[in-house]
Tab-separated table of C-alpha atoms and ligand atoms in Angstrom:
chain	number	residue	atom	x	y	z
C	264	UNK	CA	-95.408	-1.444	-31.085
C	265	UNK	CA	-92.416	-0.411	-33.606
C	266	UNK	CA	-91.165	2.948	-31.130
C	267	UNK	CA	-89.918	5.806	-32.592
C	268	UNK	CA	-86.150	7.587	-32.671
C	269	UNK	CA	-86.007	10.031	-31.140
C	270	UNK	CA	-82.927	12.437	-32.011
C	271	UNK	CA	-80.826	15.473	-30.499
C	272	UNK	CA	-79.336	17.951	-31.529
C	273	UNK	CA	-78.353	21.532	-29.996
C	274	UNK	CA	-79.482	24.129	-32.478
C	275	UNK	CA	-82.870	23.308	-34.958
C	276	UNK	CA	-82.667	24.912	-37.516
C	277	UNK	CA	-86.423	24.992	-39.793
C	278	UNK	CA	-86.466	26.159	-43.326
C	279	UNK	CA	-83.164	26.226	-45.454
C	280	UNK	CA	-83.460	29.662	-48.056
C	281	UNK	CA	-81.334	32.663	-46.897
C	282	UNK	CA	-82.063	32.872	-42.642
C	283	UNK	CA	-81.083	28.913	-42.276
C	284	UNK	CA	-78.507	29.473	-44.702
C	285	UNK	CA	-76.715	32.062	-42.925
C	286	UNK	CA	-77.657	30.446	-39.160
C	287	UNK	CA	-76.144	27.653	-39.511
C	288	UNK	CA	-72.989	28.555	-41.536
C	289	UNK	CA	-73.008	31.529	-38.083
C	290	UNK	CA	-72.923	29.259	-35.246
C	291	UNK	CA	-71.378	26.246	-37.030
C	292	UNK	CA	-67.975	27.463	-35.719
C	293	UNK	CA	-69.067	26.737	-32.254
C	294	UNK	CA	-68.671	22.853	-32.946
C	295	UNK	CA	-72.485	22.013	-32.306
C	296	UNK	CA	-74.423	19.637	-33.102
C	297	UNK	CA	-76.606	21.698	-36.314
C	298	UNK	CA	-79.472	20.778	-37.870
C	299	UNK	CA	-80.880	21.968	-40.430
C	300	UNK	CA	-85.223	21.112	-41.937
C	301	UNK	CA	-86.754	22.365	-44.960
C	302	UNK	CA	-89.131	21.069	-46.694
C	303	UNK	CA	-87.607	21.218	-50.727
C	304	UNK	CA	-85.166	18.568	-52.013
C	305	UNK	CA	-82.418	20.747	-51.957
C	306	UNK	CA	-80.989	24.188	-50.079
C	307	UNK	CA	-81.765	27.696	-51.426
C	308	UNK	CA	-85.198	27.954	-50.172
C	309	UNK	CA	-87.532	30.625	-52.722
C	310	UNK	CA	-84.489	32.322	-54.005
C	311	UNK	CA	-82.155	29.912	-54.537
C	312	UNK	CA	-84.848	26.700	-55.552
C	313	UNK	CA	-82.930	24.125	-57.780
C	314	UNK	CA	-85.019	22.151	-60.490
C	315	UNK	CA	-83.858	20.617	-63.687
C	316	UNK	CA	-84.996	23.838	-65.676
C	317	UNK	CA	-83.325	25.910	-62.592
C	318	UNK	CA	-80.132	28.008	-62.729
C	319	UNK	CA	-78.549	28.737	-60.123
C	320	UNK	CA	-76.512	31.722	-58.954
C	321	UNK	CA	-73.176	31.616	-57.495
C	322	UNK	CA	-74.452	33.654	-54.664
C	323	UNK	CA	-76.762	30.608	-53.831
C	324	UNK	CA	-73.720	27.541	-54.449
C	325	UNK	CA	-71.489	29.082	-53.056
C	326	UNK	CA	-73.907	29.005	-49.694
C	327	UNK	CA	-74.283	25.844	-49.734
C	328	UNK	CA	-70.489	24.705	-50.394
C	329	UNK	CA	-70.588	26.318	-46.721
C	330	UNK	CA	-73.418	24.110	-45.281
C	331	UNK	CA	-71.205	20.537	-47.232
C	332	UNK	CA	-67.796	22.364	-45.522
C	333	UNK	CA	-68.875	21.590	-41.697
C	334	UNK	CA	-69.568	18.089	-40.802
C	335	UNK	CA	-71.458	19.780	-37.547
C	336	UNK	CA	-74.155	20.652	-39.449
C	337	UNK	CA	-76.827	17.606	-41.251
C	338	UNK	CA	-79.454	19.380	-44.261
C	339	UNK	CA	-82.237	17.449	-43.662
C	340	UNK	CA	-83.343	18.333	-46.966
C	341	UNK	CA	-87.777	16.476	-48.642
C	342	UNK	CA	-88.899	16.997	-44.073
C	343	UNK	CA	-91.248	18.951	-42.615
C	344	UNK	CA	-92.357	19.546	-39.932
C	345	UNK	CA	-96.016	17.760	-38.669
C	346	UNK	CA	-95.907	18.884	-34.853
C	347	UNK	CA	-94.537	20.291	-31.356
C	348	UNK	CA	-94.854	17.030	-29.558
C	349	UNK	CA	-93.421	17.908	-26.051
C	350	UNK	CA	-91.003	20.596	-24.403
C	351	UNK	CA	-88.277	20.952	-27.146
C	352	UNK	CA	-89.539	18.910	-29.628
C	353	UNK	CA	-90.645	19.156	-33.084
C	354	UNK	CA	-91.752	15.344	-34.671
C	355	UNK	CA	-90.513	15.376	-38.093
C	356	UNK	CA	-91.293	12.738	-41.066
C	357	UNK	CA	-89.215	12.539	-44.613
C	358	UNK	CA	-90.220	9.949	-47.823
C	359	UNK	CA	-89.478	7.483	-45.891
C	360	UNK	CA	-89.058	7.030	-42.130
C	361	UNK	CA	-90.426	10.044	-38.658
C	362	UNK	CA	-89.464	11.085	-35.828
C	363	UNK	CA	-89.170	12.872	-33.430
C	364	UNK	CA	-86.111	15.792	-32.898
C	365	UNK	CA	-84.628	16.691	-29.210
C	366	UNK	CA	-82.949	20.544	-29.515
C	367	UNK	CA	-82.001	22.931	-27.208
C	368	UNK	CA	-82.110	25.880	-29.265
C	369	UNK	CA	-84.701	26.593	-32.642
C	370	UNK	CA	-84.422	29.123	-34.559
C	371	UNK	CA	-87.749	29.977	-37.179
C	372	UNK	CA	-86.423	30.218	-40.606
C	373	UNK	CA	-90.032	29.611	-42.439
C	374	UNK	CA	-89.494	32.277	-45.762
C	375	UNK	CA	-92.742	33.216	-46.475
C	376	UNK	CA	-95.578	32.939	-48.966
C	377	UNK	CA	-97.563	34.714	-51.778
C	378	UNK	CA	-100.447	36.283	-51.567
C	379	UNK	CA	-102.545	35.547	-53.401
C	380	UNK	CA	-106.226	37.153	-53.787
C	381	UNK	CA	-109.975	36.271	-55.045
C	382	UNK	CA	-110.550	37.821	-59.300
C	383	UNK	CA	-113.510	36.175	-61.448
C	384	UNK	CA	-111.720	33.969	-63.029
C	385	UNK	CA	-108.539	33.002	-60.943
C	386	UNK	CA	-109.537	29.126	-60.795
C	387	UNK	CA	-109.220	28.682	-64.061
C	388	UNK	CA	-106.250	25.688	-65.395
C	389	UNK	CA	-103.697	27.879	-66.166
C	390	UNK	CA	-103.634	30.889	-63.554
C	391	UNK	CA	-100.942	30.440	-60.949
C	392	UNK	CA	-98.964	32.914	-58.318
C	393	UNK	CA	-96.092	35.120	-60.212
C	394	UNK	CA	-93.508	33.038	-57.663
C	395	UNK	CA	-95.536	30.690	-58.426
C	396	UNK	CA	-94.834	29.743	-61.686
C	397	UNK	CA	-91.579	30.595	-60.846
C	398	UNK	CA	-91.132	27.253	-58.667
C	399	UNK	CA	-92.973	25.162	-61.431
C	400	UNK	CA	-90.166	26.677	-64.262
C	401	UNK	CA	-88.128	25.458	-62.186
C	402	UNK	CA	-88.443	21.481	-61.874
C	403	UNK	CA	-89.099	21.930	-65.483
C	404	UNK	CA	-92.595	22.567	-67.062
C	405	UNK	CA	-91.882	23.104	-70.544
C	406	UNK	CA	-93.017	27.601	-71.183
C	407	UNK	CA	-91.627	27.336	-74.922
C	408	UNK	CA	-93.845	29.539	-76.482
C	409	UNK	CA	-96.417	30.656	-74.688
C	410	UNK	CA	-98.267	33.947	-73.503
C	411	UNK	CA	-97.787	35.038	-70.151
C	412	UNK	CA	-99.427	37.686	-67.844
C	413	UNK	CA	-98.180	38.426	-64.987
C	414	UNK	CA	-100.074	41.120	-62.719
C	415	UNK	CA	-100.460	42.296	-58.482
C	416	UNK	CA	-97.683	43.909	-57.369
C	417	UNK	CA	-93.467	43.659	-56.184
C	418	UNK	CA	-89.990	43.007	-57.622
C	419	UNK	CA	-91.149	39.013	-57.742
C	420	UNK	CA	-92.895	40.451	-60.566
C	421	UNK	CA	-90.130	41.443	-62.230
C	422	UNK	CA	-87.968	37.772	-61.312
C	423	UNK	CA	-91.436	35.871	-62.804
C	424	UNK	CA	-90.882	37.719	-66.118
C	425	UNK	CA	-87.110	37.170	-66.029
C	426	UNK	CA	-87.960	33.539	-65.556
C	427	UNK	CA	-90.254	33.124	-67.917
C	428	UNK	CA	-88.560	34.667	-70.101
C	429	UNK	CA	-85.646	32.716	-70.109
C	430	UNK	CA	-87.694	29.184	-70.326
C	431	UNK	CA	-89.193	30.746	-73.604
C	432	UNK	CA	-92.440	32.716	-72.848
C	433	UNK	CA	-93.626	35.050	-73.876
C	434	UNK	CA	-94.863	37.672	-71.727
C	435	UNK	CA	-97.223	40.324	-73.172
C	436	UNK	CA	-97.381	42.040	-70.293
C	437	UNK	CA	-97.216	42.980	-66.071
C	438	UNK	CA	-99.304	44.486	-64.382
C	439	UNK	CA	-98.191	46.660	-61.699
C	440	UNK	CA	-100.968	47.379	-59.450
C	441	UNK	CA	-98.696	50.111	-58.143
C	442	UNK	CA	-98.779	54.392	-59.530
C	443	UNK	CA	-96.023	55.432	-61.621
C	444	UNK	CA	-94.993	57.619	-59.215
C	445	UNK	CA	-94.973	54.700	-55.850
C	446	UNK	CA	-92.783	53.052	-58.998
C	447	UNK	CA	-90.444	55.383	-59.454
C	448	UNK	CA	-89.439	57.180	-56.542
C	449	UNK	CA	-88.549	53.095	-55.424
C	450	UNK	CA	-85.862	53.225	-58.325
C	451	UNK	CA	-85.395	55.851	-57.532
C	452	UNK	CA	-84.097	55.239	-53.926
C	453	UNK	CA	-82.180	52.221	-55.215
C	454	UNK	CA	-79.147	54.780	-55.588
C	455	UNK	CA	-78.767	53.824	-51.819
C	456	UNK	CA	-78.479	49.722	-52.547
C	457	UNK	CA	-76.655	50.002	-55.543
C	458	UNK	CA	-76.674	46.155	-56.412
C	459	UNK	CA	-80.529	45.988	-56.117
C	460	UNK	CA	-80.036	49.436	-58.749
C	461	UNK	CA	-78.596	46.757	-61.099
C	462	UNK	CA	-80.923	44.281	-60.575
C	463	UNK	CA	-83.756	45.809	-61.347
C	464	UNK	CA	-81.620	47.801	-64.536
C	465	UNK	CA	-81.329	43.861	-65.658
C	466	UNK	CA	-84.644	43.324	-64.911
C	467	UNK	CA	-86.331	46.170	-66.567
C	468	UNK	CA	-89.677	44.709	-69.289
C	469	UNK	CA	-90.857	46.889	-71.683
C	470	UNK	CA	-94.311	44.725	-71.380
C	471	UNK	CA	-94.570	46.985	-67.246
C	472	UNK	CA	-97.438	49.078	-67.225
C	473	UNK	CA	-98.051	50.560	-63.357
C	474	UNK	CA	-101.964	52.241	-61.971
C	475	UNK	CA	-102.649	48.631	-63.570
C	476	UNK	CA	-104.593	45.034	-61.807
C	477	UNK	CA	-106.712	42.349	-63.151
C	478	UNK	CA	-110.207	42.225	-63.027
C	479	UNK	CA	-111.507	39.193	-63.987
C	480	UNK	CA	-109.324	35.232	-66.161
C	481	UNK	CA	-111.151	34.072	-68.993
C	482	UNK	CA	-111.062	30.673	-71.063
C	483	UNK	CA	-112.700	27.311	-71.060
C	484	UNK	CA	-111.093	23.889	-69.745
C	485	UNK	CA	-107.967	26.575	-70.228
C	486	UNK	CA	-106.369	30.068	-69.140
C	487	UNK	CA	-107.704	31.696	-72.944
C	488	UNK	CA	-107.358	35.627	-72.663
C	489	UNK	CA	-107.787	38.745	-69.439
C	490	UNK	CA	-109.278	41.647	-69.164
C	491	UNK	CA	-106.436	44.495	-67.473
C	492	UNK	CA	-107.337	47.610	-66.116
C	493	UNK	CA	-104.874	50.187	-66.990
C	494	UNK	CA	-105.576	53.145	-65.110
C	495	UNK	CA	-109.509	54.206	-65.998
C	496	UNK	CA	-108.976	51.837	-69.722
C	497	UNK	CA	-110.109	48.426	-69.171
C	498	UNK	CA	-107.387	45.134	-72.061
C	499	UNK	CA	-108.575	42.053	-73.195
C	500	UNK	CA	-104.758	39.850	-73.835
C	501	UNK	CA	-105.023	36.673	-75.495
C	502	UNK	CA	-102.655	35.052	-73.192
C	503	UNK	CA	-101.997	30.959	-72.029
C	504	UNK	CA	-100.928	31.701	-68.710
C	505	UNK	CA	-102.122	34.150	-65.984
C	506	UNK	CA	-99.723	34.599	-62.989
C	507	UNK	CA	-100.568	36.863	-60.358
C	508	UNK	CA	-99.070	37.783	-56.551
C	509	UNK	CA	-100.077	40.659	-54.429
C	510	UNK	CA	-96.639	40.484	-52.510
C	511	UNK	CA	-95.627	37.899	-49.740
C	512	UNK	CA	-97.330	36.976	-46.466
C	513	UNK	CA	-94.668	35.621	-43.683
C	514	UNK	CA	-95.721	32.108	-42.807
C	515	UNK	CA	-95.606	32.200	-39.470
C	516	UNK	CA	-97.399	29.122	-38.996
C	517	UNK	CA	-94.706	26.921	-37.744
C	518	UNK	CA	-93.989	30.470	-34.836
C	519	UNK	CA	-98.455	30.746	-33.649
C	520	UNK	CA	-97.685	26.413	-32.757
C	521	UNK	CA	-94.750	27.105	-30.826
C	522	UNK	CA	-96.881	29.893	-29.484
C	523	UNK	CA	-94.310	32.772	-30.518
C	524	UNK	CA	-95.871	36.695	-30.769
C	525	UNK	CA	-96.716	38.158	-32.823
C	526	UNK	CA	-96.016	42.006	-34.424
C	527	UNK	CA	-99.348	43.693	-34.571
C	528	UNK	CA	-102.039	43.523	-36.570
C	529	UNK	CA	-102.090	47.711	-37.099
C	530	UNK	CA	-98.564	47.518	-38.459
C	531	UNK	CA	-99.496	45.053	-41.807
C	532	UNK	CA	-99.508	41.427	-42.419
C	533	UNK	CA	-98.241	40.373	-39.171
C	534	UNK	CA	-95.186	37.697	-39.190
C	535	UNK	CA	-93.263	36.616	-35.758
C	536	UNK	CA	-91.823	39.552	-33.336
C	537	UNK	CA	-88.186	39.511	-32.470
C	538	UNK	CA	-85.320	41.354	-30.491
C	539	UNK	CA	-82.155	43.010	-31.906
C	540	UNK	CA	-80.900	39.969	-30.876
C	541	UNK	CA	-84.119	37.829	-33.604
C	542	UNK	CA	-85.064	36.140	-30.233
C	543	UNK	CA	-88.454	34.882	-30.790
C	544	UNK	CA	-90.784	36.031	-27.450
C	545	UNK	CA	-90.503	31.541	-26.316
C	546	UNK	CA	-86.940	31.466	-24.103
C	547	UNK	CA	-84.358	29.289	-26.753
C	548	UNK	CA	-85.898	30.255	-29.883
C	549	UNK	CA	-84.779	33.304	-32.681
C	550	UNK	CA	-86.754	33.283	-35.878
C	551	UNK	CA	-85.022	35.224	-39.296
C	552	UNK	CA	-85.314	35.774	-42.744
C	553	UNK	CA	-89.102	36.252	-43.300
C	554	UNK	CA	-91.200	34.983	-41.395
C	555	UNK	CA	-90.380	38.284	-39.542
C	556	UNK	CA	-91.645	40.198	-42.290
C	557	UNK	CA	-90.837	40.715	-46.571
C	558	UNK	CA	-87.793	42.500	-47.492
C	559	UNK	CA	-85.416	40.071	-49.615
C	560	UNK	CA	-82.636	37.610	-49.123
C	561	UNK	CA	-80.571	40.102	-48.267
C	562	UNK	CA	-81.429	40.875	-45.326
C	563	UNK	CA	-82.919	36.872	-44.599
C	564	UNK	CA	-78.864	36.789	-44.570
C	565	UNK	CA	-77.869	38.664	-42.327
C	566	UNK	CA	-80.774	38.392	-39.639
C	567	UNK	CA	-80.396	34.608	-39.989
C	568	UNK	CA	-76.417	35.078	-39.601
C	569	UNK	CA	-77.582	36.946	-36.068
C	570	UNK	CA	-79.829	34.650	-35.054
C	571	UNK	CA	-76.824	32.192	-35.201
C	572	UNK	CA	-74.361	33.982	-33.268
C	573	UNK	CA	-77.174	34.573	-30.849
C	574	UNK	CA	-78.470	30.800	-30.814
C	575	UNK	CA	-74.558	30.270	-29.616
C	576	UNK	CA	-74.048	32.825	-27.206
C	577	UNK	CA	-71.955	35.186	-29.521
C	578	UNK	CA	-73.886	38.394	-28.749
C	579	UNK	CA	-70.474	39.915	-29.608
C	580	UNK	CA	-70.398	39.115	-33.330
C	581	UNK	CA	-74.182	39.122	-33.097
C	582	UNK	CA	-74.106	42.314	-32.532
C	583	UNK	CA	-70.546	42.940	-35.713
C	584	UNK	CA	-73.321	41.909	-37.843
C	585	UNK	CA	-76.191	44.830	-36.614
C	586	UNK	CA	-75.233	47.279	-39.246
C	587	UNK	CA	-76.110	45.035	-42.504
C	588	UNK	CA	-79.451	44.389	-41.165
C	589	UNK	CA	-80.131	47.691	-40.617
C	590	UNK	CA	-79.194	48.905	-43.859
C	591	UNK	CA	-81.642	45.761	-45.506
C	592	UNK	CA	-84.086	46.747	-42.928
C	593	UNK	CA	-84.872	49.779	-44.584
C	594	UNK	CA	-84.984	48.776	-47.898
C	595	UNK	CA	-87.772	46.553	-46.594
C	596	UNK	CA	-89.413	49.639	-45.698
C	597	UNK	CA	-89.418	51.406	-48.559
C	598	UNK	CA	-90.588	48.677	-50.484
C	599	UNK	CA	-93.240	47.994	-48.350
C	600	UNK	CA	-94.082	51.727	-48.663
C	601	UNK	CA	-93.522	52.047	-52.719
C	602	UNK	CA	-95.156	48.944	-52.774
C	603	UNK	CA	-98.405	49.329	-50.495
C	604	UNK	CA	-102.082	47.598	-52.153
C	605	UNK	CA	-104.164	49.957	-53.482
C	606	UNK	CA	-107.616	49.834	-51.585
C	607	UNK	CA	-109.820	49.233	-55.118
C	608	UNK	CA	-107.222	45.867	-54.835
C	609	UNK	CA	-109.809	44.136	-52.286
C	610	UNK	CA	-112.700	45.099	-55.308
C	611	UNK	CA	-111.561	42.690	-57.111
C	612	UNK	CA	-113.489	39.480	-56.258
C	613	UNK	CA	-117.252	39.382	-57.523
C	614	UNK	CA	-119.753	37.890	-55.473
C	615	UNK	CA	-119.451	34.422	-57.148
C	616	UNK	CA	-115.534	35.076	-57.021
C	617	UNK	CA	-114.903	31.486	-55.025
C	618	UNK	CA	-112.544	33.048	-51.945
C	619	UNK	CA	-112.146	29.029	-50.899
C	620	UNK	CA	-111.089	26.949	-53.626
C	621	UNK	CA	-110.451	24.024	-51.476
C	622	UNK	CA	-114.853	23.118	-50.740
C	623	UNK	CA	-115.917	26.124	-53.772
C	624	UNK	CA	-117.373	29.288	-50.695
C	625	UNK	CA	-118.217	32.396	-53.155
C	626	UNK	CA	-117.167	34.965	-51.699
C	627	UNK	CA	-120.604	36.415	-51.013
C	628	UNK	CA	-121.043	33.621	-48.086
C	629	UNK	CA	-118.395	34.735	-45.911
C	630	UNK	CA	-120.434	38.686	-45.877
C	631	UNK	CA	-121.953	37.844	-42.569
C	632	UNK	CA	-119.414	35.799	-41.117
C	633	UNK	CA	-118.426	37.909	-37.542
C	634	UNK	CA	-114.523	36.900	-38.092
C	635	UNK	CA	-112.255	33.363	-39.705
C	636	UNK	CA	-113.661	30.806	-36.980
C	637	UNK	CA	-117.373	32.180	-37.176
C	638	UNK	CA	-116.564	31.030	-41.840
C	639	UNK	CA	-114.625	28.015	-40.993
C	640	UNK	CA	-117.120	26.617	-38.898
C	641	UNK	CA	-120.501	28.409	-40.323
C	642	UNK	CA	-119.082	28.098	-44.923
C	643	UNK	CA	-116.265	25.912	-44.645
C	644	UNK	CA	-113.755	28.743	-45.515
C	645	UNK	CA	-109.839	27.222	-45.173
C	646	UNK	CA	-111.310	23.726	-43.840
C	647	UNK	CA	-109.911	21.745	-47.273
C	648	UNK	CA	-106.260	20.694	-48.635
C	649	UNK	CA	-104.611	23.808	-48.442
C	650	UNK	CA	-106.557	24.274	-44.851
C	651	UNK	CA	-106.614	28.156	-44.988
C	652	UNK	CA	-103.213	28.550	-46.824
C	653	UNK	CA	-105.038	30.502	-49.585
C	654	UNK	CA	-107.981	32.153	-48.594
C	655	UNK	CA	-106.432	32.580	-44.874
C	656	UNK	CA	-104.354	35.206	-45.648
C	657	UNK	CA	-106.688	36.322	-48.476
C	658	UNK	CA	-109.788	36.637	-45.922
C	659	UNK	CA	-107.188	38.498	-43.228
C	660	UNK	CA	-106.063	41.410	-46.068
C	661	UNK	CA	-109.802	41.938	-47.469
C	662	UNK	CA	-111.811	41.146	-43.538
C	663	UNK	CA	-108.775	41.841	-41.453
C	664	UNK	CA	-109.629	38.647	-40.225
C	665	UNK	CA	-106.651	36.949	-38.155
C	666	UNK	CA	-106.747	32.920	-38.113
C	667	UNK	CA	-105.857	31.384	-35.169
C	668	UNK	CA	-102.781	29.818	-34.589
C	669	UNK	CA	-102.775	25.879	-36.619
C	670	UNK	CA	-102.896	23.044	-34.976
C	671	UNK	CA	-101.516	19.865	-35.276
C	672	UNK	CA	-100.505	18.449	-38.157
C	673	UNK	CA	-99.119	21.230	-39.347
C	674	UNK	CA	-98.884	19.508	-42.339
C	675	UNK	CA	-100.275	16.178	-44.354
C	676	UNK	CA	-98.891	13.353	-42.037
C	677	UNK	CA	-98.619	9.793	-42.526
C	678	UNK	CA	-100.691	7.735	-39.911
C	679	UNK	CA	-97.687	6.081	-39.312
C	680	UNK	CA	-95.683	9.186	-38.245
C	681	UNK	CA	-99.054	10.620	-36.267
C	682	UNK	CA	-99.160	7.368	-34.096
C	683	UNK	CA	-95.109	8.201	-33.103
C	684	UNK	CA	-96.771	10.740	-31.221
C	685	UNK	CA	-98.447	7.947	-28.946
C	686	UNK	CA	-94.569	5.804	-29.093
C	687	UNK	CA	-92.822	4.558	-26.643
C	688	UNK	CA	-89.781	6.026	-28.624
C	689	UNK	CA	-86.170	4.975	-28.937
C	690	UNK	CA	-82.909	7.626	-27.686
C	691	UNK	CA	-81.066	6.408	-31.385
C	692	UNK	CA	-78.602	9.728	-28.983
C	693	UNK	CA	-77.870	7.210	-25.863
C	694	UNK	CA	-78.082	3.893	-27.002
A	218	FAD	C1	-92.935	31.854	-54.741
A	218	FAD	C2	-91.583	32.816	-54.093
A	218	FAD	C3	-91.105	32.983	-54.579
A	218	FAD	C4	-89.642	34.283	-54.738
A	218	FAD	N1	-89.023	34.845	-55.605
A	218	FAD	C5	-88.048	35.458	-55.950
A	218	FAD	C6	-86.613	35.617	-56.749
A	218	FAD	O1	-87.406	35.529	-57.369
A	218	FAD	N2	-86.071	36.569	-56.158
A	218	FAD	C7	-86.201	37.014	-55.096
A	218	FAD	O2	-85.609	38.686	-54.592
A	218	FAD	N3	-87.707	36.692	-54.038
A	218	FAD	C8	-87.916	35.694	-54.630
A	218	FAD	N4	-89.036	35.379	-53.432
A	218	FAD	C9	-88.982	35.725	-52.073
A	218	FAD	C10	-87.386	35.525	-51.359
A	218	FAD	O3	-88.637	33.808	-50.239
A	218	FAD	C11	-86.331	35.662	-50.097
A	218	FAD	O4	-86.221	36.869	-51.083
A	218	FAD	C12	-85.861	35.313	-49.414
A	218	FAD	O5	-85.360	33.739	-49.914
A	218	FAD	C13	-85.829	34.606	-48.317
A	218	FAD	O6	-85.640	34.055	-47.377
A	218	FAD	P1	-85.573	32.846	-46.204
A	218	FAD	O7	-84.135	32.008	-46.144
A	218	FAD	O8	-85.939	33.967	-45.235
A	218	FAD	O9	-87.498	31.985	-46.660
A	218	FAD	P2	-86.871	31.168	-48.082
A	218	FAD	O10	-86.120	31.552	-48.733
A	218	FAD	O11	-88.670	31.183	-48.481
A	218	FAD	O12	-87.343	30.246	-47.478
A	218	FAD	C14	-88.317	29.037	-46.125
A	218	FAD	C15	-87.558	27.623	-46.858
A	218	FAD	O13	-88.275	27.019	-45.499
A	218	FAD	C16	-89.226	26.218	-45.866
A	218	FAD	N5	-90.337	25.952	-44.882
A	218	FAD	C17	-90.972	27.295	-44.424
A	218	FAD	N6	-91.851	26.237	-42.863
A	218	FAD	C18	-91.418	24.666	-43.458
A	218	FAD	C19	-91.853	23.714	-42.411
A	218	FAD	N7	-92.744	22.958	-41.312
A	218	FAD	N8	-90.950	22.728	-42.605
A	218	FAD	C20	-90.423	22.380	-43.512
A	218	FAD	N9	-89.798	23.885	-44.101
A	218	FAD	C21	-90.107	25.108	-44.154
A	218	FAD	C22	-89.617	27.047	-46.883
A	218	FAD	O14	-89.381	25.020	-47.780
A	218	FAD	C23	-87.630	27.023	-47.737
A	218	FAD	O15	-87.890	26.079	-48.235
A	218	FAD	C24	-89.948	34.660	-53.562
A	218	FAD	C25	-90.447	34.288	-52.428
A	218	FAD	C26	-91.516	33.853	-52.965
A	218	FAD	C27	-92.605	33.188	-51.157
């Protein structure tokens, strides 16, 4: 039986977005051996996603350079977490191999996912998430000349519109479900965060409409039009693509698999619970960035810095960053208040609208289910390729169900890697 490599590091960081990068850079001067793993091809996370169609902002390049300057930081891109086979150990896999990584301290910086909600026609080719469309364009998807409608809620709609327009698309409508008063209040509040006010001004778009929500998408083999409710009026707009996002939901999968506590369900989308030093309920495990609740890259950077210092025992330096974190926590709270989803959003799916697109489970099939486990066992909801990553979040929003902690493997893995769970180790650091 071939043995599986066992590697060691003092500090393992999962996620190389703003939070993970800041955590690594804060911890690096201690001389600790630091490994940062991320399933994307390059560091940067969602906001600084790289690719042939992306142009990286200066801030992203600065953080990447900072990572490279420290010889004790090893960035493992294209690497996924598969399982947690032992105490303080994760099973990892990249394109070439699977291996086990043992850590003394762990920081979870796993970010957030878009909340995608079902509506009639949402499974038609050409309908994507708003951030999903951004990611596709950055990866090289040509959209030049295409008519795009963007719908949902939150500032990500404007960011997606800007990316699409820069790639030559015609953004024919941005439908924001929040009211004019809520959006105007948010815009006025940005005086407290001048950098954000400038960003918002740069993203302002004449096609932006408030109190607007998607009703249905139409087309044959590809989306051809969308019906939108603008206040009380329904309109149909011809388009080639629809990009929808209803805010972000914290990516807590790994934290939950490890057994970290979550924030209370009544406080909104559940996130990893952390204390003032970003420590989770598990000893030696910290969390930072949008897995602790969404609130933008500046908050993720501040939290990551605190987690990095705390993980190496420098509480003094960690505390010096509390003010910055509080500043961006206040921004996050304003964001949540202004773009809270209206109750009408729950009425989007019709009885025959697919909830679980992997397993073809319609909305009506879930009506008499008592919870997520019932829906999964008796209706196959969440049993398909995405393993409930899309419909689980939607069901949580629509029905208030909390899915149980995920079981390994956390992501699809090669048989050889899974077999490593029972193979003897070769301790590469001790040879
Ligand atoms: C689709 C999408 C698009 C966005 N676009 C914008 C934008 O244009 N502008 C903006 O201001 N904000 C955007 N945001 C919000 C943005 O994500 C945050 O403000 C900021 O990037 C959060 O930083 P973070 O470090 O917490 O998480 P992220 O930047 O999300 O980084 C988390 C990283 O962890 C990796 N990861 C997660 N789980 C694992 C695992 N198990 N194994 C390995 N790697 C893992 C992810 O691939 C990701 O690279 C977007 C969010 C999403 C979800």
